[in-house]
Amino acid sequence: SFPVCVRPTANSSITAPRNPQIPAHTMAPSLEVVYFALPARGETTRVLLALGGIPFKDTHVGFGAEWEGLKPKAPFGQVPYLEVDGTIYAQSSAIERYAASLAGVYPTSPLEQLKVDQLVAFAGEFWEPLVPTLSIADAAEKAKAQDSVAAKLQPKFEKLTSIIKAAGSGFLLGKDVSFADVQLYVVMSNLASGFFDGVPKDLLNSYPEVKAHHNKVASLPKIAAYYAAADGLRVAFKPLA
């Protein structure tokens, strides 16, 4: 699960449109993503399903009493979780790969999966060091700790830049978008959203190739449509100026 320290929001549900490329006679699974209203850990699954045009119910859980009441239902006492045809599955990495497979952006070859998975893991390294800072109570100390972590990310950004350049397409692997691209896009959007007070929103201005990658994914028609009315933290999921 992803530690949170933001103001609770009301429960809400959003349903994505059905993928018109799926034949009407094909029985698609009934999907419900359950997470807090903020992006964080739940957003990669949401984006993957939106990208694939996979219908899903997006249930936003409020903090406090609502979450505590729901917690016993969660397999590991955590969110996000994904309900598939009435059965609940959990752990972000597992449900993300399932969503990526449904969306057609996760390969079937074990070797190609390996290539994608190593980049998905690398993308996670950009925000994992920031997670412990969310438990710091003092706002000034929290921002200071986050700024310190962000300053140490430069070598990773340089490596990421070299990967994007080597791919030569604007994506991470070949000419088509993959699960790895979506994961990186979500991580960078979270970093640029203001969720971490000590991380400047214009961080990606220092890394033009990474920013261009973000904007390329954000501009994909189905993702752009998904965030067309976005506000708050999700403004960073739109193309960055």
Coordinates of C-alpha atoms in Angstrom, one line a residue:
S1 CA 0.0 0.0 0.0
F2 CA 1.0 3.6 -0.4
P3 CA 1.2 5.7 2.8
V4 CA -1.0 8.8 2.6
C5 CA -1.1 12.1 4.4
V6 CA -3.7 14.1 2.5
R7 CA -7.2 15.3 3.2
P8 CA -9.9 12.7 2.9
T9 CA -12.3 13.0 -0.1
A10 CA -15.8 11.7 -0.6
N11 CA -16.4 8.3 -2.0
S12 CA -17.1 8.3 -5.7
S13 CA -17.2 5.9 -8.6
I14 CA -16.2 6.4 -12.3
T15 CA -16.8 4.0 -15.1
A16 CA -14.6 3.9 -18.2
P17 CA -16.1 3.3 -21.6
R18 CA -16.0 -0.2 -23.2
N19 CA -13.3 -0.9 -25.8
P20 CA -15.1 -0.8 -29.2
Q21 CA -12.5 -3.2 -30.5
I22 CA -13.7 -6.0 -28.2
P23 CA -16.5 -7.9 -30.0
A24 CA -19.9 -7.5 -28.4
H25 CA -20.2 -11.3 -27.9
T26 CA -16.9 -11.5 -26.0
M27 CA -17.5 -11.6 -22.2
A28 CA -15.1 -9.1 -20.7
P29 CA -14.5 -9.4 -17.0
S30 CA -16.3 -7.1 -14.6
L31 CA -13.6 -5.0 -13.0
E32 CA -13.6 -2.6 -10.0
V33 CA -10.5 -0.7 -8.9
V34 CA -10.7 0.2 -5.2
Y35 CA -8.3 2.9 -3.9
F36 CA -8.3 6.4 -2.4
A37 CA -9.2 9.3 -4.7
L38 CA -5.5 10.4 -5.0
P39 CA -3.3 9.0 -7.9
A40 CA -0.4 7.3 -6.1
R41 CA -0.4 3.5 -6.1
G42 CA -3.8 3.1 -7.8
E43 CA -3.2 5.2 -10.8
T44 CA -1.1 2.8 -13.0
T45 CA -3.9 0.2 -13.0
R46 CA -6.5 3.0 -13.8
V47 CA -4.4 4.3 -16.7
L48 CA -3.7 0.9 -18.1
L49 CA -7.4 0.0 -18.2
A50 CA -8.2 3.4 -19.7
L51 CA -5.5 3.0 -22.3
G52 CA -6.9 -0.4 -23.3
G53 CA -10.5 0.9 -23.4
I54 CA -11.3 -1.7 -20.7
P55 CA -14.5 -0.9 -18.8
F56 CA -14.0 -0.6 -15.1
K57 CA -15.6 0.8 -12.0
D58 CA -13.2 3.2 -10.2
T59 CA -14.3 3.3 -6.6
H60 CA -12.7 6.0 -4.4
V61 CA -12.5 5.2 -0.7
G62 CA -12.5 7.9 1.9
F63 CA -9.9 7.9 4.7
G64 CA -10.8 7.4 8.3
A65 CA -13.9 5.5 9.2
E66 CA -14.8 4.5 5.6
W67 CA -11.4 2.9 5.0
E68 CA -11.3 1.2 8.4
G69 CA -14.7 -0.3 7.6
L70 CA -13.5 -1.6 4.3
K71 CA -10.1 -2.8 5.5
P72 CA -11.1 -6.3 6.6
K73 CA -12.4 -7.0 3.0
A74 CA -8.9 -6.2 1.6
P75 CA -6.9 -9.4 1.2
F76 CA -3.8 -7.9 2.8
G77 CA -5.4 -5.1 4.6
Q78 CA -4.2 -2.7 1.9
V79 CA -5.4 -0.8 -1.2
P80 CA -5.4 -0.7 -4.1
Y81 CA -7.2 -3.9 -4.8
L82 CA -9.0 -5.1 -7.9
E83 CA -12.3 -7.0 -7.9
V84 CA -12.6 -9.3 -11.0
D85 CA -15.9 -10.9 -11.5
G86 CA -16.6 -10.7 -7.8
T87 CA -13.3 -12.0 -6.6
I88 CA -10.8 -9.6 -4.9
Y89 CA -7.1 -9.6 -5.8
A90 CA -4.4 -7.3 -4.4
Q91 CA -0.8 -6.1 -4.5
S92 CA -0.2 -3.3 -6.9
S93 CA 2.4 -5.0 -9.1
A94 CA 0.2 -8.1 -9.6
I95 CA -3.0 -6.2 -10.6
E96 CA -1.0 -3.8 -12.8
R97 CA 0.4 -6.7 -14.8
Y98 CA -3.0 -8.1 -15.1
A99 CA -4.4 -4.8 -16.3
A100 CA -1.4 -4.4 -18.7
S101 CA -2.2 -7.8 -20.2
L102 CA -5.9 -6.9 -20.7
A103 CA -4.8 -3.6 -22.3
G104 CA -2.5 -5.4 -24.7
V105 CA 0.7 -3.6 -23.6
Y106 CA 2.4 -6.5 -21.8
P107 CA 4.2 -9.1 -23.9
T108 CA 3.5 -12.8 -23.8
S109 CA 7.2 -13.8 -24.4
P110 CA 9.0 -14.4 -21.1
L111 CA 12.1 -12.6 -22.4
E112 CA 10.1 -9.6 -23.6
Q113 CA 8.3 -9.6 -20.2
L114 CA 11.8 -9.4 -18.6
K115 CA 12.7 -6.4 -20.6
V116 CA 9.5 -4.6 -19.6
D117 CA 9.7 -5.7 -15.9
Q118 CA 13.2 -4.4 -15.4
L119 CA 12.1 -1.0 -16.6
V120 CA 8.9 -1.1 -14.5
A121 CA 11.1 -1.8 -11.4
F122 CA 13.5 1.0 -12.4
A123 CA 10.7 3.5 -12.7
G124 CA 9.6 2.6 -9.1
E125 CA 13.0 3.5 -7.8
F126 CA 12.3 7.2 -8.5
W127 CA 9.6 7.4 -5.8
E128 CA 10.2 4.6 -3.4
P129 CA 12.9 6.6 -1.4
L130 CA 10.3 9.3 -1.0
V131 CA 7.6 7.1 0.6
P132 CA 9.2 7.0 4.1
T133 CA 9.2 10.8 4.2
L134 CA 5.4 10.8 4.2
S135 CA 5.3 9.7 7.8
I136 CA 7.3 12.8 9.0
A137 CA 4.9 14.8 11.0
D138 CA 6.6 18.2 10.8
A139 CA 5.8 19.8 7.4
A140 CA 9.1 21.7 7.2
E141 CA 11.1 18.6 8.1
K142 CA 9.1 16.5 5.6
A143 CA 9.8 19.0 2.8
K144 CA 13.4 19.1 3.7
A145 CA 13.7 15.3 3.6
Q146 CA 11.9 15.1 0.3
D147 CA 14.1 17.8 -1.2
S148 CA 17.2 15.8 -0.1
V149 CA 15.9 12.6 -1.7
A150 CA 15.0 14.4 -5.0
A151 CA 18.5 15.9 -5.2
K152 CA 20.0 12.4 -5.1
L153 CA 17.9 11.2 -8.1
Q154 CA 20.1 12.9 -10.7
P155 CA 22.1 9.7 -11.6
K156 CA 18.9 7.8 -12.1
F157 CA 17.5 10.6 -14.3
E158 CA 20.7 10.5 -16.4
K159 CA 20.4 6.7 -16.8
L160 CA 16.8 7.1 -17.7
T161 CA 17.7 9.7 -20.3
S162 CA 20.2 7.4 -21.9
I163 CA 17.5 4.6 -22.1
I164 CA 15.0 6.9 -23.8
K165 CA 17.6 8.1 -26.3
A166 CA 18.8 4.6 -27.1
A167 CA 15.2 3.5 -27.8
G168 CA 15.0 6.2 -30.4
S169 CA 11.2 6.3 -30.5
G170 CA 10.3 8.4 -27.5
F171 CA 9.0 5.3 -25.7
L172 CA 11.2 3.0 -23.6
L173 CA 11.1 -0.1 -25.8
G174 CA 10.6 0.0 -29.5
K175 CA 8.0 2.1 -31.3
D176 CA 4.9 1.2 -29.3
V177 CA 3.8 2.1 -25.8
S178 CA 4.3 -0.6 -23.2
F179 CA 3.5 -1.3 -19.5
A180 CA 6.9 0.2 -18.7
D181 CA 6.0 3.5 -20.4
V182 CA 2.8 3.7 -18.4
Q183 CA 4.5 3.0 -15.1
L184 CA 7.2 5.6 -15.8
Y185 CA 4.5 8.1 -16.9
V186 CA 2.5 7.6 -13.7
V187 CA 5.6 7.9 -11.5
M188 CA 6.8 11.1 -13.1
S189 CA 3.3 12.6 -13.0
N190 CA 3.2 11.9 -9.3
L191 CA 6.6 13.5 -8.8
A192 CA 5.4 16.6 -10.8
S193 CA 2.0 16.8 -9.1
G194 CA 3.0 18.5 -5.8
F195 CA 2.1 15.4 -3.8
F196 CA 5.6 15.4 -2.4
D197 CA 6.0 18.9 -1.0
G198 CA 9.8 18.9 -1.2
V199 CA 9.9 17.9 -4.9
P200 CA 9.6 20.9 -7.3
K201 CA 6.7 20.6 -9.8
D202 CA 9.1 21.7 -12.6
L203 CA 11.6 18.9 -11.8
L204 CA 11.3 17.4 -15.3
N205 CA 12.4 20.7 -16.9
S206 CA 15.9 19.6 -16.1
Y207 CA 15.5 16.4 -18.0
P208 CA 14.0 17.2 -21.4
E209 CA 14.0 13.6 -22.8
V210 CA 12.1 12.4 -19.7
K211 CA 9.6 15.3 -20.0
A212 CA 9.1 14.5 -23.7
H213 CA 8.4 10.9 -22.8
H214 CA 5.9 12.0 -20.2
N215 CA 4.1 14.2 -22.7
K216 CA 4.2 11.6 -25.4
V217 CA 2.3 9.1 -23.1
A218 CA 0.0 11.9 -21.8
S219 CA -0.9 12.8 -25.4
L220 CA -2.0 9.3 -26.4
P221 CA -5.7 9.8 -27.3
K222 CA -7.3 7.5 -24.7
I223 CA -5.0 8.8 -21.9
A224 CA -5.6 12.4 -22.9
A225 CA -9.4 11.7 -22.9
Y226 CA -9.2 10.1 -19.5
Y227 CA -7.6 13.2 -18.0
A228 CA -9.4 15.8 -20.1
A229 CA -11.3 17.1 -17.0
A230 CA -8.5 16.4 -14.5
D231 CA -7.8 18.8 -11.7
G232 CA -5.8 18.9 -8.5
L233 CA -2.9 16.4 -8.4
R234 CA -4.0 14.9 -11.7
V235 CA -3.2 18.1 -13.7
A236 CA 0.3 16.7 -13.8
F237 CA -1.0 13.7 -15.8
K238 CA -1.7 16.1 -18.7
P239 CA 1.1 17.2 -21.0
L240 CA 3.5 19.4 -19.1
A241 CA 4.2 22.9 -20.4

